[in-house]
Amino acid sequence: MTENVIVYDGECPFCSQYVKMLRIRESVGAVRLIDARSADETAIFARGKYDMDQGMAARISGEWYYGDDCIHILSMISSPVTVFNKLNGWVFRSPKRARVLYPVMRTGRNLVLRLLGRRKIGQSLSET
């Protein structure tokens, strides 16, 4: 059985909080959270397959999801036990809303990283 994982930017305060607030273990079991900047083999795989500066990725039940598809699937499997998960589910259960809103969220992420003086994933890895 393939491990369920979410690969996200650990230096992005929004990304970090988002994955911590999700309640999906109830529906798919254990989910490992992986910082895309790490040397973890799954993070390295995800960076090679996807532009991790443009979106997060998740492998759920053996299937990879990226960007707006990732946030959509995570909203579909998250338990509506908290206000955050109810709101997340309502907003992103629609693939169309996820497709429209995800670029806005990504732009906000990039702006916050710039304001905090943090480099994008691709930049910080190429300079190490």
Coordinates of N, CA and C in Angstrom, one line a residue:
M1 N 0.8 -1.2 0.0 CA 0.0 0.0 0.0 C 0.9 1.2 0.0
T2 N 0.5 2.2 -0.8 CA 1.3 3.5 -0.9 C 1.0 4.4 0.2
E3 N 2.0 5.0 0.8 CA 1.8 6.0 1.8 C 1.2 7.3 1.3
N4 N 0.2 7.8 2.1 CA -0.4 9.1 1.7 C 0.5 10.2 2.2
V5 N 0.8 11.2 1.3 CA 1.7 12.3 1.7 C 1.2 13.6 1.1
I6 N 1.6 14.7 1.8 CA 1.3 16.0 1.3 C 2.7 16.7 1.3
V7 N 3.1 17.2 0.1 CA 4.4 17.9 -0.1 C 4.1 19.3 -0.2
Y8 N 4.6 20.2 0.7 CA 4.2 21.6 0.8 C 5.5 22.4 1.1
D9 N 5.4 23.7 1.0 CA 6.5 24.6 1.3 C 6.5 24.8 2.8
G10 N 7.4 24.3 3.5 CA 7.5 24.4 4.9 C 7.9 25.8 5.4
E11 N 8.4 26.6 4.5 CA 8.8 28.0 4.9 C 7.7 29.0 4.6
C12 N 6.6 28.5 4.0 CA 5.4 29.4 3.7 C 4.5 29.3 4.9
P13 N 4.2 30.4 5.6 CA 3.3 30.3 6.8 C 1.9 29.8 6.4
F14 N 1.4 30.2 5.3 CA 0.1 29.8 4.8 C 0.0 28.3 4.6
C15 N 1.0 27.8 3.8 CA 1.1 26.4 3.4 C 1.2 25.5 4.7
S16 N 2.1 25.9 5.6 CA 2.3 25.1 6.8 C 1.1 25.0 7.7
Q17 N 0.4 26.2 7.8 CA -0.8 26.2 8.6 C -1.9 25.4 7.9
Y18 N -2.0 25.5 6.6 CA -3.1 24.8 5.9 C -3.0 23.3 6.1
V19 N -1.8 22.7 5.9 CA -1.7 21.3 6.0 C -1.9 20.8 7.5
K20 N -1.5 21.7 8.4 CA -1.7 21.3 9.8 C -3.2 21.3 10.2
M21 N -3.9 22.2 9.6 CA -5.3 22.4 10.0 C -6.3 21.4 9.3
L22 N -5.8 20.8 8.2 CA -6.6 19.8 7.5 C -6.9 18.6 8.4
R23 N -8.1 18.1 8.3 CA -8.5 16.9 9.0 C -8.9 15.8 8.0
I24 N -7.8 15.1 7.5 CA -8.1 14.1 6.5 C -7.8 12.6 7.0
R25 N -7.1 12.5 8.1 CA -6.7 11.2 8.6 C -7.9 10.3 8.8
E26 N -9.1 10.9 9.2 CA -10.3 10.1 9.4 C -10.8 9.4 8.2
S27 N -10.5 10.0 7.0 CA -11.0 9.4 5.8 C -10.0 8.6 5.0
V28 N -8.7 8.9 5.1 CA -7.7 8.1 4.3 C -6.6 7.5 5.2
G29 N -6.7 7.7 6.5 CA -5.7 7.1 7.3 C -4.5 8.1 7.5
A30 N -3.4 7.5 7.8 CA -2.2 8.3 8.1 C -1.8 9.1 6.9
V31 N -1.3 10.3 7.1 CA -0.8 11.2 6.1 C 0.4 11.8 6.6
R32 N 1.5 11.7 5.8 CA 2.8 12.2 6.2 C 3.0 13.6 5.5
L33 N 3.3 14.6 6.3 CA 3.5 16.0 5.8 C 5.0 16.1 5.5
I34 N 5.3 16.5 4.3 CA 6.7 16.6 3.9 C 7.0 18.0 3.4
D35 N 8.1 18.6 3.9 CA 8.5 19.9 3.5 C 9.2 19.7 2.1
A36 N 8.7 20.5 1.1 CA 9.3 20.3 -0.2 C 10.8 20.7 -0.3
R37 N 11.2 21.5 0.7 CA 12.6 21.9 0.7 C 13.6 20.8 1.3
S38 N 13.0 19.8 1.8 CA 13.8 18.8 2.5 C 14.5 17.8 1.6
A39 N 15.4 17.0 2.1 CA 16.1 16.0 1.4 C 15.3 14.7 1.3
D40 N 14.1 14.7 1.8 CA 13.3 13.5 1.8 C 13.1 13.0 0.4
E41 N 13.2 11.7 0.2 CA 13.1 11.2 -1.2 C 11.8 11.5 -1.9
T42 N 10.7 11.6 -1.2 CA 9.4 11.9 -1.8 C 9.4 13.4 -2.2
A43 N 10.0 14.2 -1.4 CA 10.1 15.7 -1.7 C 10.9 15.8 -3.0
I44 N 12.0 15.1 -3.1 CA 12.9 15.2 -4.3 C 12.1 14.7 -5.5
F45 N 11.3 13.6 -5.3 CA 10.5 13.1 -6.4 C 9.5 14.2 -6.9
A46 N 8.8 14.8 -5.9 CA 7.8 15.8 -6.2 C 8.4 17.0 -6.9
R47 N 9.6 17.5 -6.4 CA 10.3 18.6 -7.0 C 10.7 18.3 -8.5
G48 N 11.0 17.0 -8.8 CA 11.4 16.6 -10.1 C 10.1 16.5 -11.0
K49 N 9.0 16.2 -10.5 CA 7.8 16.0 -11.3 C 7.0 17.3 -11.4
Y50 N 7.0 18.1 -10.4 CA 6.2 19.4 -10.3 C 7.0 20.6 -10.0
D51 N 6.6 21.7 -10.4 CA 7.2 23.0 -10.0 C 6.6 23.3 -8.6
M52 N 7.3 23.0 -7.5 CA 6.8 23.2 -6.2 C 6.7 24.6 -5.8
D53 N 7.2 25.6 -6.6 CA 7.0 27.0 -6.3 C 5.7 27.4 -6.9
Q54 N 5.0 26.6 -7.7 CA 3.7 26.9 -8.2 C 2.6 26.2 -7.6
G55 N 2.9 25.2 -6.7 CA 1.8 24.5 -6.1 C 2.2 23.4 -5.2
M56 N 1.3 23.0 -4.3 CA 1.6 21.8 -3.4 C 1.2 20.6 -4.2
A57 N 1.7 19.4 -3.7 CA 1.3 18.1 -4.3 C 0.9 17.2 -3.2
A58 N 0.1 16.2 -3.5 CA -0.3 15.2 -2.6 C -0.4 13.8 -3.3
R59 N 0.0 12.8 -2.6 CA -0.2 11.4 -3.1 C -1.2 10.8 -2.1
I60 N -2.4 10.6 -2.7 CA -3.5 10.0 -1.9 C -4.0 8.7 -2.5
S61 N -3.9 7.7 -1.8 CA -4.3 6.3 -2.3 C -3.6 6.0 -3.6
G62 N -2.3 6.4 -3.6 CA -1.4 6.0 -4.7 C -1.5 7.0 -5.9
E63 N -2.4 7.9 -5.9 CA -2.6 8.9 -7.0 C -2.0 10.2 -6.6
W64 N -1.2 10.9 -7.6 CA -0.7 12.2 -7.3 C -1.6 13.3 -7.8
Y65 N -1.7 14.3 -7.0 CA -2.5 15.5 -7.3 C -1.6 16.7 -7.1
Y66 N -1.8 17.8 -7.9 CA -0.9 18.9 -7.9 C -1.7 20.2 -8.0
G67 N -1.3 21.3 -7.4 CA -1.9 22.6 -7.5 C -3.4 22.6 -7.2
D68 N -4.2 23.1 -8.1 CA -5.6 23.2 -7.8 C -6.3 21.9 -7.7
D69 N -5.8 20.9 -8.4 CA -6.3 19.5 -8.2 C -6.0 19.0 -6.8
C70 N -4.8 19.3 -6.3 CA -4.4 18.9 -5.0 C -5.4 19.5 -3.9
I71 N -5.6 20.8 -4.0 CA -6.4 21.4 -3.0 C -7.8 21.0 -3.1
H72 N -8.3 20.7 -4.3 CA -9.6 20.1 -4.5 C -9.8 18.8 -3.9
I73 N -8.8 17.8 -4.1 CA -9.0 16.5 -3.6 C -8.8 16.5 -2.0
L74 N -8.0 17.4 -1.5 CA -7.8 17.5 -0.1 C -9.1 18.0 0.6
S75 N -9.8 18.9 -0.1 CA -11.1 19.4 0.4 C -12.2 18.3 0.4
M76 N -12.1 17.4 -0.6 CA -13.1 16.4 -0.8 C -12.9 15.3 0.3
I77 N -11.7 15.1 0.8 CA -11.5 14.0 1.7 C -11.3 14.5 3.2
S78 N -11.4 15.9 3.3 CA -11.2 16.4 4.7 C -12.6 16.3 5.4
S79 N -12.5 16.0 6.7 CA -13.7 15.9 7.6 C -14.1 17.3 8.0
P80 N -15.4 17.5 7.9 CA -16.0 18.8 8.2 C -16.2 19.0 9.7
V81 N -15.1 18.7 10.5 CA -15.3 18.7 11.9 C -14.9 20.1 12.5
T82 N -14.2 20.9 11.8 CA -13.9 22.3 12.3 C -14.4 23.3 11.3
V83 N -14.5 24.5 11.8 CA -14.9 25.6 10.9 C -14.0 25.8 9.7
F84 N -12.7 25.6 9.9 CA -11.8 25.7 8.8 C -12.1 24.7 7.8
N85 N -12.3 23.4 8.2 CA -12.5 22.3 7.2 C -13.8 22.5 6.5
K86 N -14.8 23.0 7.2 CA -16.1 23.3 6.6 C -16.0 24.3 5.5
L87 N -15.3 25.4 5.8 CA -15.1 26.5 4.9 C -14.2 26.0 3.7
N88 N -13.1 25.3 4.0 CA -12.3 24.7 3.0 C -13.0 23.8 2.0
G89 N -13.9 23.0 2.6 CA -14.7 22.1 1.8 C -15.7 22.8 0.9
W90 N -16.3 23.8 1.5 CA -17.3 24.5 0.7 C -16.6 25.3 -0.5
V91 N -15.5 25.9 -0.2 CA -14.8 26.7 -1.3 C -14.2 25.8 -2.3
F92 N -13.4 24.7 -1.9 CA -12.6 24.0 -2.9 C -13.2 22.7 -3.4
R93 N -14.4 22.3 -2.9 CA -15.0 21.1 -3.5 C -15.5 21.3 -4.9
S94 N -15.6 22.5 -5.3 CA -15.9 22.8 -6.7 C -14.6 22.9 -7.5
P95 N -14.3 22.0 -8.4 CA -13.1 22.1 -9.2 C -12.9 23.5 -9.9
K96 N -14.0 24.1 -10.3 CA -14.0 25.4 -11.0 C -13.5 26.5 -10.0
R97 N -14.0 26.5 -8.8 CA -13.6 27.5 -7.8 C -12.1 27.2 -7.4
A98 N -11.7 26.0 -7.3 CA -10.3 25.7 -7.0 C -9.4 26.2 -8.1
R99 N -9.8 26.0 -9.3 CA -9.0 26.4 -10.5 C -8.9 27.9 -10.5
V100 N -10.0 28.6 -10.2 CA -9.9 30.1 -10.2 C -9.2 30.7 -9.0
L101 N -9.4 30.1 -7.8 CA -8.8 30.7 -6.6 C -7.4 30.3 -6.3
Y102 N -7.0 29.1 -6.8 CA -5.6 28.7 -6.6 C -4.5 29.6 -7.0
P103 N -4.6 30.2 -8.2 CA -3.6 31.2 -8.6 C -3.5 32.4 -7.7
V104 N -4.7 32.8 -7.2 CA -4.7 34.0 -6.3 C -4.0 33.6 -5.0
M105 N -4.2 32.4 -4.5 CA -3.5 32.0 -3.3 C -2.0 31.9 -3.5
R106 N -1.6 31.3 -4.7 CA -0.2 31.2 -5.0 C 0.4 32.6 -5.1
T107 N -0.2 33.5 -5.7 CA 0.3 34.9 -5.7 C 0.5 35.5 -4.3
G108 N -0.5 35.2 -3.5 CA -0.4 35.7 -2.1 C 0.8 35.0 -1.4
R109 N 1.0 33.7 -1.6 CA 2.1 33.0 -1.0 C 3.4 33.6 -1.5
N110 N 3.6 33.8 -2.8 CA 4.8 34.4 -3.3 C 5.1 35.8 -2.8
L111 N 4.1 36.6 -2.6 CA 4.2 37.9 -2.1 C 4.7 37.8 -0.6
V112 N 4.1 37.0 0.2 CA 4.4 36.8 1.6 C 5.9 36.3 1.7
L113 N 6.3 35.3 0.9 CA 7.6 34.8 0.9 C 8.6 36.0 0.6
R114 N 8.3 36.8 -0.3 CA 9.2 37.9 -0.7 C 9.2 38.9 0.5
L115 N 8.1 39.2 1.1 CA 8.1 40.2 2.2 C 8.9 39.6 3.4
L116 N 8.8 38.3 3.6 CA 9.6 37.7 4.7 C 11.0 37.5 4.4
G117 N 11.4 37.7 3.2 CA 12.8 37.5 2.8 C 13.2 36.1 2.5
R118 N 12.2 35.3 2.2 CA 12.4 33.8 2.0 C 12.5 33.6 0.5
R119 N 13.4 32.7 0.1 CA 13.5 32.3 -1.3 C 12.5 31.3 -1.7
K120 N 12.2 31.3 -3.0 CA 11.4 30.2 -3.5 C 12.1 28.9 -3.4
I121 N 11.4 27.8 -3.5 CA 12.0 26.5 -3.3 C 13.1 26.3 -4.3
G122 N 12.9 26.5 -5.6 CA 13.9 26.3 -6.6 C 15.1 27.2 -6.4
Q123 N 15.0 28.4 -5.9 CA 16.1 29.2 -5.7 C 16.9 28.8 -4.5
S124 N 16.3 28.4 -3.4 CA 17.0 28.0 -2.2 C 17.7 26.7 -2.4
L125 N 17.2 25.8 -3.2 CA 17.8 24.5 -3.4 C 19.0 24.6 -4.4
S126 N 18.9 25.5 -5.4 CA 20.0 25.6 -6.4 C 21.2 26.3 -5.8
E127 N 21.1 27.0 -4.6 CA 22.2 27.7 -4.0 C 22.8 27.0 -2.8
T128 N 22.3 25.7 -2.6 CA 22.9 25.0 -1.5 C 24.0 24.1 -1.9

